[in-house]
CSV table of C-alpha atoms and ligand atoms in Angstrom, one decimal:
chain,number,residue,atom,x,y,z
A,25,MET,CA,-2.5,-1.8,-15.4
A,26,ASN,CA,-1.7,-4.2,-18.0
A,27,LEU,CA,1.8,-4.7,-17.3
A,28,LEU,CA,1.3,-5.4,-13.7
A,29,LYS,CA,-1.6,-8.0,-14.4
A,30,GLN,CA,0.5,-9.6,-17.0
A,31,ALA,CA,3.3,-10.0,-14.3
A,32,ILE,CA,0.9,-11.2,-11.9
A,33,ILE,CA,-0.6,-13.9,-14.3
A,34,GLU,CA,3.0,-15.1,-15.3
A,35,LYS,CA,5.1,-14.9,-11.9
A,36,GLY,CA,2.1,-14.7,-9.4
A,37,LYS,CA,1.1,-17.9,-7.7
A,38,ALA,CA,-2.3,-18.5,-5.8
A,39,LEU,CA,-1.4,-20.5,-2.7
A,40,SER,CA,-4.9,-20.8,-1.8
A,41,ASP,CA,-8.4,-19.2,-2.3
A,42,GLU,CA,-7.4,-16.0,-0.5
A,43,VAL,CA,-3.5,-15.7,-0.7
A,44,LEU,CA,-1.6,-14.6,-3.9
A,45,LYS,CA,2.3,-14.9,-3.8
A,46,VAL,CA,4.0,-12.2,-5.9
A,47,ASP,CA,7.6,-12.9,-4.3
A,48,ALA,CA,8.9,-12.9,-7.9
A,49,PHE,CA,8.7,-9.1,-8.3
A,50,LEU,CA,7.0,-7.5,-5.3
A,51,ASN,CA,7.4,-9.0,-1.9
A,52,HIS,CA,10.9,-10.5,-2.0
A,53,GLN,CA,12.9,-10.1,-5.4
A,54,ILE,CA,12.0,-6.7,-6.7
A,55,ASP,CA,11.4,-5.8,-10.3
A,56,PRO,CA,12.6,-2.4,-10.8
A,57,VAL,CA,11.3,-1.7,-14.4
A,58,LEU,CA,8.1,-2.8,-13.3
A,59,MET,CA,8.3,-0.7,-10.0
A,60,GLU,CA,9.1,2.2,-12.5
A,61,GLN,CA,5.7,1.7,-14.4
A,62,ILE,CA,3.9,1.2,-11.1
A,63,GLY,CA,5.1,4.5,-9.7
A,64,LYS,CA,4.4,6.6,-13.0
A,65,GLU,CA,0.9,4.9,-12.8
A,66,PHE,CA,0.3,6.1,-9.1
A,67,ALA,CA,1.6,9.6,-10.2
A,68,GLU,CA,-0.5,9.9,-13.1
A,69,ARG,CA,-3.5,9.0,-11.1
A,70,PHE,CA,-2.8,11.5,-8.3
A,71,GLN,CA,-0.9,14.1,-10.1
A,72,ARG,CA,-3.6,17.0,-9.5
A,73,GLU,CA,-4.0,16.1,-5.8
A,74,GLY,CA,-1.2,18.6,-4.7
A,75,ILE,CA,0.6,16.0,-3.0
A,76,THR,CA,3.7,16.8,-0.8
A,77,LYS,CA,4.4,13.5,0.9
A,78,ILE,CA,3.8,9.7,0.4
A,79,LEU,CA,3.2,7.4,3.4
A,80,THR,CA,3.9,3.6,3.3
A,81,ILE,CA,4.7,0.9,5.8
A,82,GLU,CA,7.7,-1.2,5.7
A,83,SER,CA,8.7,-3.4,4.1
A,84,SER,CA,7.0,-4.1,1.0
A,85,GLY,CA,5.3,-0.9,0.4
A,86,ILE,CA,8.5,1.0,0.3
A,87,ALA,CA,9.7,0.0,-3.3
A,88,PRO,CA,6.5,1.0,-5.1
A,89,ALA,CA,6.1,4.3,-2.9
A,90,VAL,CA,9.6,5.4,-3.7
A,91,MET,CA,9.1,5.1,-7.3
A,92,ALA,CA,5.9,7.0,-7.0
A,93,GLY,CA,8.1,9.7,-5.0
A,94,LEU,CA,10.6,9.9,-7.4
A,95,GLN,CA,7.9,10.7,-10.1
A,96,LEU,CA,5.9,13.2,-8.0
A,97,HIS,CA,9.3,14.8,-6.6
A,98,VAL,CA,8.0,14.3,-3.1
A,99,PRO,CA,9.4,12.6,-0.1
A,100,VAL,CA,8.4,9.0,1.0
A,101,VAL,CA,8.0,8.3,4.5
A,102,PHE,CA,7.6,4.7,6.0
A,103,ALA,CA,5.7,3.9,9.1
A,104,ARG,CA,7.8,1.2,11.4
A,105,LYS,CA,6.5,-1.9,12.6
A,106,ARG,CA,9.3,-2.2,15.0
A,107,LYS,CA,10.4,0.1,17.7
A,108,SER,CA,13.6,2.0,16.5
A,109,LEU,CA,16.8,2.8,18.5
A,110,THR,CA,16.9,6.4,17.3
A,111,LEU,CA,13.0,6.9,16.8
A,112,VAL,CA,12.0,7.1,20.4
A,113,ASP,CA,10.0,10.5,21.0
A,114,ASN,CA,7.8,12.6,19.2
A,115,LEU,CA,5.9,9.7,17.5
A,116,LEU,CA,2.5,9.3,16.0
A,117,ILE,CA,1.2,5.7,16.8
A,118,ALA,CA,-1.4,3.6,15.4
A,119,LYS,CA,-2.8,0.3,16.3
A,120,VAL,CA,-3.1,-2.4,13.2
A,121,HIS,CA,-5.0,-5.4,13.8
A,122,SER,CA,-4.0,-8.3,11.7
A,123,PHE,CA,-6.7,-11.0,10.9
A,124,THR,CA,-4.3,-13.4,9.7
A,125,LYS,CA,-1.9,-13.2,12.4
A,126,GLY,CA,-4.8,-12.7,15.0
A,127,GLU,CA,-2.9,-10.0,16.8
A,128,THR,CA,-2.6,-6.3,17.1
A,129,ASN,CA,0.5,-4.1,16.8
A,130,GLU,CA,1.7,-0.7,16.8
A,131,ILE,CA,3.0,1.3,14.0
A,132,SER,CA,4.8,4.6,14.2
A,133,VAL,CA,5.8,7.7,12.4
A,134,SER,CA,7.9,10.5,13.7
A,135,LYS,CA,6.1,13.8,13.9
A,136,ASP,CA,8.9,15.6,12.0
A,137,TYR,CA,8.0,14.1,9.1
A,138,LEU,CA,4.4,14.6,8.6
A,139,LEU,CA,3.1,18.3,9.3
A,140,ASP,CA,-0.1,19.8,9.0
A,141,GLU,CA,0.5,21.5,5.6
A,142,ASP,CA,1.3,18.0,4.1
A,143,VAL,CA,-1.0,16.4,1.4
A,144,VAL,CA,-0.4,12.7,2.0
A,145,LEU,CA,-0.8,9.8,-0.3
A,146,VAL,CA,-1.0,6.8,1.4
A,147,LEU,CA,0.5,3.8,-0.5
A,148,ASP,CA,0.8,-0.1,0.3
A,149,ASP,CA,1.6,-3.0,-1.8
A,150,PHE,CA,-1.4,-5.0,-0.9
A,151,LEU,CA,-4.8,-3.9,0.1
A,152,ALA,CA,-6.9,-6.9,2.0
A,153,ASN,CA,-8.7,-6.3,5.1
A,154,GLY,CA,-7.6,-2.8,5.1
A,155,GLN,CA,-6.4,-2.6,8.4
A,156,ALA,CA,-2.7,-1.3,7.9
A,157,ALA,CA,-4.2,1.3,5.2
A,158,LEU,CA,-6.6,2.5,8.3
A,159,GLY,CA,-3.7,2.6,10.4
A,160,LEU,CA,-1.8,4.9,8.2
A,161,VAL,CA,-5.0,7.1,7.6
A,162,ASP,CA,-5.3,7.7,11.3
A,163,ILE,CA,-1.6,8.5,11.4
A,164,VAL,CA,-2.3,11.4,8.7
A,165,LYS,CA,-5.3,12.6,10.6
A,166,GLN,CA,-3.2,12.7,13.9
A,167,ALA,CA,-0.6,14.8,11.9
A,168,GLY,CA,-3.2,17.2,10.9
A,169,SER,CA,-2.2,16.6,7.3
A,170,THR,CA,-4.6,16.1,4.5
A,171,LEU,CA,-5.4,12.8,3.1
A,172,ALA,CA,-5.6,12.6,-1.1
A,173,GLY,CA,-6.2,9.1,-1.0
A,174,VAL,CA,-5.1,5.4,-0.9
A,175,GLY,CA,-3.1,3.7,-3.6
A,176,SER,CA,-2.4,-0.1,-3.6
A,177,VAL,CA,-0.5,-2.3,-6.0
A,178,ILE,CA,-3.0,-5.2,-5.4
A,179,GLU,CA,-6.4,-4.9,-4.2
A,180,LYS,CA,-7.7,-8.4,-3.3
A,181,GLY,CA,-11.4,-7.2,-4.1
A,182,PHE,CA,-13.0,-10.1,-2.5
A,183,GLN,CA,-11.6,-8.9,0.7
A,184,PRO,CA,-13.4,-5.8,2.5
A,185,GLY,CA,-10.6,-3.3,2.8
A,186,GLY,CA,-11.2,-1.3,-0.5
A,187,ASP,CA,-14.7,-0.8,-0.2
A,188,MET,CA,-14.4,-0.2,3.7
A,189,LEU,CA,-12.2,2.9,2.7
A,190,ARG,CA,-14.4,3.8,-0.3
A,191,GLU,CA,-17.4,3.9,2.1
A,192,GLN,CA,-15.6,6.5,4.3
A,193,GLY,CA,-15.4,8.7,1.3
A,194,ILE,CA,-11.6,7.7,0.6
A,195,ARG,CA,-10.3,7.9,-2.7
A,196,VAL,CA,-8.7,4.4,-3.4
A,197,GLU,CA,-6.8,3.7,-6.5
A,198,SER,CA,-5.7,-0.1,-6.9
A,199,LEU,CA,-3.4,-0.7,-10.1
A,200,ALA,CA,-4.8,-4.3,-10.2
A,201,ILE,CA,-8.1,-5.6,-8.5
A,202,ILE,CA,-8.4,-9.4,-8.0
A,203,ASP,CA,-11.6,-10.7,-7.8
A,204,SER,CA,-11.1,-14.1,-7.0
A,205,LEU,CA,-8.5,-16.5,-6.3
A,206,ALA,CA,-10.8,-19.4,-6.3
A,207,ASN,CA,-9.6,-22.9,-7.6
A,208,LYS,CA,-6.1,-21.3,-7.5
A,209,GLN,CA,-7.3,-19.3,-10.8
A,210,ILE,CA,-6.5,-15.5,-10.8
A,211,SER,CA,-9.3,-13.5,-12.0
A,212,PHE,CA,-9.1,-9.7,-12.1
A,213,ARG,CA,-11.9,-7.1,-12.0
A,214,GLU,CA,-13.1,-5.7,-15.5
A,215,GLU,CA,-12.5,-1.9,-15.4
B,15,G4P,P1,-5.0,-8.2,7.1
B,15,G4P,O1,-5.2,-8.8,8.1
B,15,G4P,O2,-5.3,-6.4,6.9
B,15,G4P,O3,-5.3,-8.9,5.5
B,15,G4P,O4,-3.5,-8.0,7.0
B,15,G4P,P2,-2.3,-8.7,7.5
B,15,G4P,O5,-1.7,-7.9,8.6
B,15,G4P,O6,-3.0,-10.1,7.8
B,15,G4P,O7,-1.5,-9.0,6.3
B,15,G4P,C1,-0.3,-9.6,6.6
B,15,G4P,C2,1.0,-9.5,5.5
B,15,G4P,O8,0.5,-9.7,4.2
B,15,G4P,C3,0.8,-7.7,5.2
B,15,G4P,O9,2.3,-7.6,4.8
B,15,G4P,C4,-0.2,-7.7,3.9
B,15,G4P,O10,0.4,-6.8,2.8
B,15,G4P,C5,0.0,-8.8,3.0
B,15,G4P,N1,-0.8,-9.8,2.4
B,15,G4P,C6,-2.1,-9.9,2.6
B,15,G4P,N2,-2.6,-10.4,1.8
B,15,G4P,C7,-1.8,-11.1,0.9
B,15,G4P,C8,-1.6,-11.6,-0.3
B,15,G4P,O11,-2.6,-12.3,-1.0
B,15,G4P,N3,-0.6,-11.9,-0.9
B,15,G4P,C9,0.8,-11.2,-0.3
B,15,G4P,N4,1.9,-11.5,-1.1
B,15,G4P,N5,0.7,-10.5,0.7
B,15,G4P,C10,-0.5,-10.2,1.4
B,15,G4P,P3,3.2,-7.6,5.9
B,15,G4P,O12,3.3,-8.6,6.8
B,15,G4P,O13,3.1,-6.2,6.4
B,15,G4P,O14,4.8,-7.8,5.2
B,15,G4P,P4,5.5,-6.9,4.4
B,15,G4P,O15,5.1,-5.3,4.1
B,15,G4P,O16,6.8,-6.8,5.2
B,15,G4P,O17,5.9,-7.8,3.0
B,16,NA,NA1,2.6,-4.1,3.1
B,17,NA,NA1,3.3,-7.3,2.3
């Protein structure tokens, strides 16, 4: 997706060989015009899948997921990382291991919003080691819903998450795939 790649090049910053900062449009300040285009791109790629719901995880997955939900006219559910005051029972829970933080946390979604007849698109901002996506896929399975695929705004192709999911037979659509951040140079995978 050219508009996204352009934003990554112009506004993104490689903090190291592994981490891309995109606070200017995705992780802190949000560019709604770019998000709208991102939503349209996800909707186009998954429009024939009969999606009835989008599942993401707070916080940075929400903006692109809502834009995709707007285009597909389906509700967007976000998994919570912390226990909520009102969301206490009837929960689907998955464990998510963070390699960077070296810790495992639980994410949760109410059973009320993921039903066995749902066809679910899992979306997130980044796809790196794929642990968050795996947790969301696990929750879709627990709900008895059908998984349509996983979409990410930015996939770090040099980390194993995307290929790990593809090897499981999951359809993965990433709007930009970064092959390398070596020497703080951002290079994209050719499509
Ligand atoms: P991982 O081990 O599976 O790679 O995931 P980890 O839990 O370490 O990732 C921590 C957070 O960093 C996640 O967001 C993830 O989306 C994000 N992330 C991973 N790689 C990059 C990167 O190169 N650049 C940026 N900007 N983010 C990255 P989070 O903590 O859940 O935060 P948020 O969704 O509230 O923003
Ligand atoms: Na995220
Ligand atoms: Na994030």
